[in-house]
PDB file of C-alpha atoms in Angstrom:
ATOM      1  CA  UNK A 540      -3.690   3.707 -18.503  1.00  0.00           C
ATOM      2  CA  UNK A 541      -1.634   5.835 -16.372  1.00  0.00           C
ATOM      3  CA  UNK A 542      -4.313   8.202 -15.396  1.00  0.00           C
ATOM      4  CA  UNK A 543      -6.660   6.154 -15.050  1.00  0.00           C
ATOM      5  CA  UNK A 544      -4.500   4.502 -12.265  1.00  0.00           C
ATOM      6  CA  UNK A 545      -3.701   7.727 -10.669  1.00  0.00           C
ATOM      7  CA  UNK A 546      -7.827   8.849 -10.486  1.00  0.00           C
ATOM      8  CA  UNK A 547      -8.247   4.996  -8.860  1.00  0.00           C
ATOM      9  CA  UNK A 548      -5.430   5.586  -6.676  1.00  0.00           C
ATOM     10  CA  UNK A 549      -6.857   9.056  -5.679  1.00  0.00           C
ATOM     11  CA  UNK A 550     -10.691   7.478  -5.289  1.00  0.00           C
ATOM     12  CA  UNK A 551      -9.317   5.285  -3.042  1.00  0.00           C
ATOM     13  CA  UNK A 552      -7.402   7.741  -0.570  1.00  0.00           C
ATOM     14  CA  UNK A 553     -10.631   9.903  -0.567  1.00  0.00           C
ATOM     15  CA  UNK A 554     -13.102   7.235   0.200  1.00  0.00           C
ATOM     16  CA  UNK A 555     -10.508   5.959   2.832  1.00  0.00           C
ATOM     17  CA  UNK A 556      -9.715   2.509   1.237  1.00  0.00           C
ATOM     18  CA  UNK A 557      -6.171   3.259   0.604  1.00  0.00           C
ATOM     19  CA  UNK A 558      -4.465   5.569   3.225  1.00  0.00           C
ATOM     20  CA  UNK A 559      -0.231   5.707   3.647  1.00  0.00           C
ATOM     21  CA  UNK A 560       1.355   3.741   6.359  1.00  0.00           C
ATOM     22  CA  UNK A 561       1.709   6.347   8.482  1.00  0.00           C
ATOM     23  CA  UNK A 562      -1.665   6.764   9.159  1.00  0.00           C
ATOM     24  CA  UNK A 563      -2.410   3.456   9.667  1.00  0.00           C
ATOM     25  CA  UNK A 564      -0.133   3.176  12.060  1.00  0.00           C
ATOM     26  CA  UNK A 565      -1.514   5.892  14.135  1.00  0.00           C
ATOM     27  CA  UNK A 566      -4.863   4.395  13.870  1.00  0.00           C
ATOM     28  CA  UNK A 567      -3.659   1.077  15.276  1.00  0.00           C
ATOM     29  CA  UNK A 568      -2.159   2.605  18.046  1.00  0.00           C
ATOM     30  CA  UNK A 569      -4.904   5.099  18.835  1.00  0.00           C
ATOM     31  CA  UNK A 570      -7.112   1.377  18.692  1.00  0.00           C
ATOM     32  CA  UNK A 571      -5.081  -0.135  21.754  1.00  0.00           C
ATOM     33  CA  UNK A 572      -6.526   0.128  24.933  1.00  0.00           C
ATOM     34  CA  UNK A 573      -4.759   1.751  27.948  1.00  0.00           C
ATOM     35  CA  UNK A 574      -6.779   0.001  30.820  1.00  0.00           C
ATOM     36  CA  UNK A 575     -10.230  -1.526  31.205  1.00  0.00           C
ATOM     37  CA  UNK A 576     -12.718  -2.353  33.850  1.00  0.00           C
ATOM     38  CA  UNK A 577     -14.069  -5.576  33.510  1.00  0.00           C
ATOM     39  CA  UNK A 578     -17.504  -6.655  35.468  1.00  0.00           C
ATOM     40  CA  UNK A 579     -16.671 -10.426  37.013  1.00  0.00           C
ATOM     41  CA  UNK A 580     -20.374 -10.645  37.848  1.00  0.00           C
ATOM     42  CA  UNK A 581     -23.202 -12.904  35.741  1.00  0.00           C
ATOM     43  CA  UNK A 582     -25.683 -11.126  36.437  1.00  0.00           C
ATOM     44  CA  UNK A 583     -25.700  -7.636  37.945  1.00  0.00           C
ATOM     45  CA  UNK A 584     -24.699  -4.535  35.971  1.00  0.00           C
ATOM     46  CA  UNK A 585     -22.318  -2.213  37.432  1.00  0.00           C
ATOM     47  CA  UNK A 586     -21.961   1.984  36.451  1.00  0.00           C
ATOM     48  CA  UNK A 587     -18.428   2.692  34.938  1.00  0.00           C
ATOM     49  CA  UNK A 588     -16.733   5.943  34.333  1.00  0.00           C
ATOM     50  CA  UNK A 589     -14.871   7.405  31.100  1.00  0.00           C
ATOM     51  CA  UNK A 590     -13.033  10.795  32.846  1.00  0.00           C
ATOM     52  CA  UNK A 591     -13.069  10.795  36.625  1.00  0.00           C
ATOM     53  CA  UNK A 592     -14.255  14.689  36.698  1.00  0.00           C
ATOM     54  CA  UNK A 593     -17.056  14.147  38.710  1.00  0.00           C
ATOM     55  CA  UNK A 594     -19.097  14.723  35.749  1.00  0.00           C
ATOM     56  CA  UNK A 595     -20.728  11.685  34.610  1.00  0.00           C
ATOM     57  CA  UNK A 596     -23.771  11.025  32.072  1.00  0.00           C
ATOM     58  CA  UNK A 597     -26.273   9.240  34.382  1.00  0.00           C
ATOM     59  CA  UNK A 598     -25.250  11.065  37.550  1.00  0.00           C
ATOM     60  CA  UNK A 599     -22.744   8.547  39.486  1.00  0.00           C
ATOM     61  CA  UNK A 600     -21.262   7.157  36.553  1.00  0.00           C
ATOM     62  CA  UNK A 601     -21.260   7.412  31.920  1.00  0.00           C
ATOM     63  CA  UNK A 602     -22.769   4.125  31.101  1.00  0.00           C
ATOM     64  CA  UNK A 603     -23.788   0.510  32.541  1.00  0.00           C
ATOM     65  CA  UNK A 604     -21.702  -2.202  31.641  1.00  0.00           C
ATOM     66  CA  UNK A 605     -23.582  -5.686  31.511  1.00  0.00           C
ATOM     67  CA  UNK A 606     -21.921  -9.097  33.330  1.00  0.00           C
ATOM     68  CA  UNK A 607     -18.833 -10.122  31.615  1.00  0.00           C
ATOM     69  CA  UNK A 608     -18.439  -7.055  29.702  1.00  0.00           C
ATOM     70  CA  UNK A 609     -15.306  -4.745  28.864  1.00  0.00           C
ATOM     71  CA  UNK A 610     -15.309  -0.896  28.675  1.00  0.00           C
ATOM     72  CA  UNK A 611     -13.392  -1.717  25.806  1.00  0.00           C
ATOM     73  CA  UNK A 612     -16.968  -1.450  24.404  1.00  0.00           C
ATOM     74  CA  UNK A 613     -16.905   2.036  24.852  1.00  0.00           C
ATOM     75  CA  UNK A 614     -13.633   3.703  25.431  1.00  0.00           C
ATOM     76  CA  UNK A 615      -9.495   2.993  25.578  1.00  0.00           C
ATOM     77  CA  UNK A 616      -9.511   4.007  28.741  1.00  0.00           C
ATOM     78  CA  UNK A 617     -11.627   3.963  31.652  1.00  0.00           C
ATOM     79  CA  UNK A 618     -10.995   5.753  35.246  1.00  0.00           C
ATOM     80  CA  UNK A 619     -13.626   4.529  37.493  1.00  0.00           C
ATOM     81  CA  UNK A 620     -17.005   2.641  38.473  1.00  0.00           C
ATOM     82  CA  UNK A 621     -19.727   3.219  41.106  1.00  0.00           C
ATOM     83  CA  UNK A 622     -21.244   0.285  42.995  1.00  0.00           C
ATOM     84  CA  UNK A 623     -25.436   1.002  43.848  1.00  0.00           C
ATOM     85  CA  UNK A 624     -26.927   1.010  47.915  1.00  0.00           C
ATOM     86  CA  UNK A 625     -26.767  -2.677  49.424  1.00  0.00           C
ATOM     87  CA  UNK A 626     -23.974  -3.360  47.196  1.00  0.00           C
ATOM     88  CA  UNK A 627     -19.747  -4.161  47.671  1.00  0.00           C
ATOM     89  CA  UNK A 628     -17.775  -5.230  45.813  1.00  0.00           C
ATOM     90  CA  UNK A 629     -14.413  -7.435  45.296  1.00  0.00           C
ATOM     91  CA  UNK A 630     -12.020  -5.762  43.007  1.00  0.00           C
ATOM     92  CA  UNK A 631      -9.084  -7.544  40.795  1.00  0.00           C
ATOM     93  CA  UNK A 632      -5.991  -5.831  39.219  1.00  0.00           C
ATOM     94  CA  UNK A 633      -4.583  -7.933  36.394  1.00  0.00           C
ATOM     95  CA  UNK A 634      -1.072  -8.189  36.715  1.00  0.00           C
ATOM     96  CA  UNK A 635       0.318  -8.510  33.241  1.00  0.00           C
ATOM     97  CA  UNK A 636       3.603 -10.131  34.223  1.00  0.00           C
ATOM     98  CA  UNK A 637       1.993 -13.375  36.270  1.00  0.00           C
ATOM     99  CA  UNK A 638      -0.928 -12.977  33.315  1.00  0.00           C
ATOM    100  CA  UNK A 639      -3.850 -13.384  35.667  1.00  0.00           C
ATOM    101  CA  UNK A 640      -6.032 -11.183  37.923  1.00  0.00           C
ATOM    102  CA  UNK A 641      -4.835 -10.821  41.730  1.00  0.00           C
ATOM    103  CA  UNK A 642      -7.328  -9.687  44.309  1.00  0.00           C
ATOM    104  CA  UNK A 643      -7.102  -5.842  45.816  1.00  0.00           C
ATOM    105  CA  UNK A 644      -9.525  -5.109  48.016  1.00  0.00           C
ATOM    106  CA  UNK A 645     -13.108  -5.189  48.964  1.00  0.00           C
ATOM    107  CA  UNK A 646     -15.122  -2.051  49.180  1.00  0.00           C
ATOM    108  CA  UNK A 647     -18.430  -1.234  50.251  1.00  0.00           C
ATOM    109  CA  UNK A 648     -21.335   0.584  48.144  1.00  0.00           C
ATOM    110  CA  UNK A 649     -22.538   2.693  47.661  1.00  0.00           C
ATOM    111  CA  UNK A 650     -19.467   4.536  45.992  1.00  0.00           C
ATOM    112  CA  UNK A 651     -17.511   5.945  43.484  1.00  0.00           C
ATOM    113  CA  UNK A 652     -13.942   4.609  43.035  1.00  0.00           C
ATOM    114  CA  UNK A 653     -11.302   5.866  40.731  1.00  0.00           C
ATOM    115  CA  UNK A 654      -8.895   3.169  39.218  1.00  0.00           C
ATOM    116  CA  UNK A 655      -5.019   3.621  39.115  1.00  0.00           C
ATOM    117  CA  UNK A 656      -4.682   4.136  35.653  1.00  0.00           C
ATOM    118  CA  UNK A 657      -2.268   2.055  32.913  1.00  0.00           C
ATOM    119  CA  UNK A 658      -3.450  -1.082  34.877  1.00  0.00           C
ATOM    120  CA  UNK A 659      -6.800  -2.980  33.913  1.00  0.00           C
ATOM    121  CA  UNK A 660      -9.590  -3.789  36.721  1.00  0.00           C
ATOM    122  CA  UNK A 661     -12.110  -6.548  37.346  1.00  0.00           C
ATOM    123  CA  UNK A 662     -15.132  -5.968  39.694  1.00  0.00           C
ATOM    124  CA  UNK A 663     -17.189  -8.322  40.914  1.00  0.00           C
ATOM    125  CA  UNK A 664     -20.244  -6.967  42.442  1.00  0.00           C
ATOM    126  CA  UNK A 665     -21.745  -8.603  45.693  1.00  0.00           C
ATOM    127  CA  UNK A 666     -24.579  -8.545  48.084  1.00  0.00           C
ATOM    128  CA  UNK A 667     -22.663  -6.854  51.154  1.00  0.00           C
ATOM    129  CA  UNK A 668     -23.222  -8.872  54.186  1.00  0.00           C
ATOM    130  CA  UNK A 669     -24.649  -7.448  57.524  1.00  0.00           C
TER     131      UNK A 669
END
């Protein structure tokens, strides 16, 4: 009976079903985001960036992220978005100690802004106005 428990115990560690606490742990943590971008909009897409190296997937920025979405879907951590030609944008820094967003600034497209990291972002993209 005893074996049998140790080969179960041992199946289960190399399938990854049973791991020590320690790594568990670390996988938690490694599982929490640092920031995010979120895109405010309902209907427009907006380009966000994983590393701000100036080497980016689809040329301006890694991936698309739909209305209402996270980069959460994607990465823990996210450095920067680009907004398209004919396109600004109003962007939010949540402010974890009053728990809600607080608007930043307003910038006109098209560009690519970096994001002060450790701090999540909401951008709502707009038609800029003449």
């Amino acid at each position: 009976m005893r074996i049998l428990r140790s080969l179960t115990v041992a199946l289960l560690v190399t399938v990854g079903l049973l791991s020590s606490p320690a790594v568990v742990q670390a996988s938690a943590k490694a599982a929490i985001p640092q920031n995010y971008i979120q895109n405010f909009s309902e209907t427009i897409n907006i380009g966000v960036i994983h590393n701000f190296d100036l080497n980016y997937t689809h040329g301006n920025y890694d991936t698309l992220l739909g209305p209402g979405h996270r980069t959460t879907e994607f990465w823990n951590n996210a450095e920067g978005f680009y907004i398209g030609p004919g396109w600004c944008a109003r962007l939010y820094m949540f402010d974890p100690y009053e728990n809600s967003w607080v608007y930043d600034w307003y910038i006109n497209g098209p560009t690519i802004r970096s994001v002060v990291p450790n701090y999540s972002w909401g951008v709502a993209p707009v038609r800029c106005s003449s």
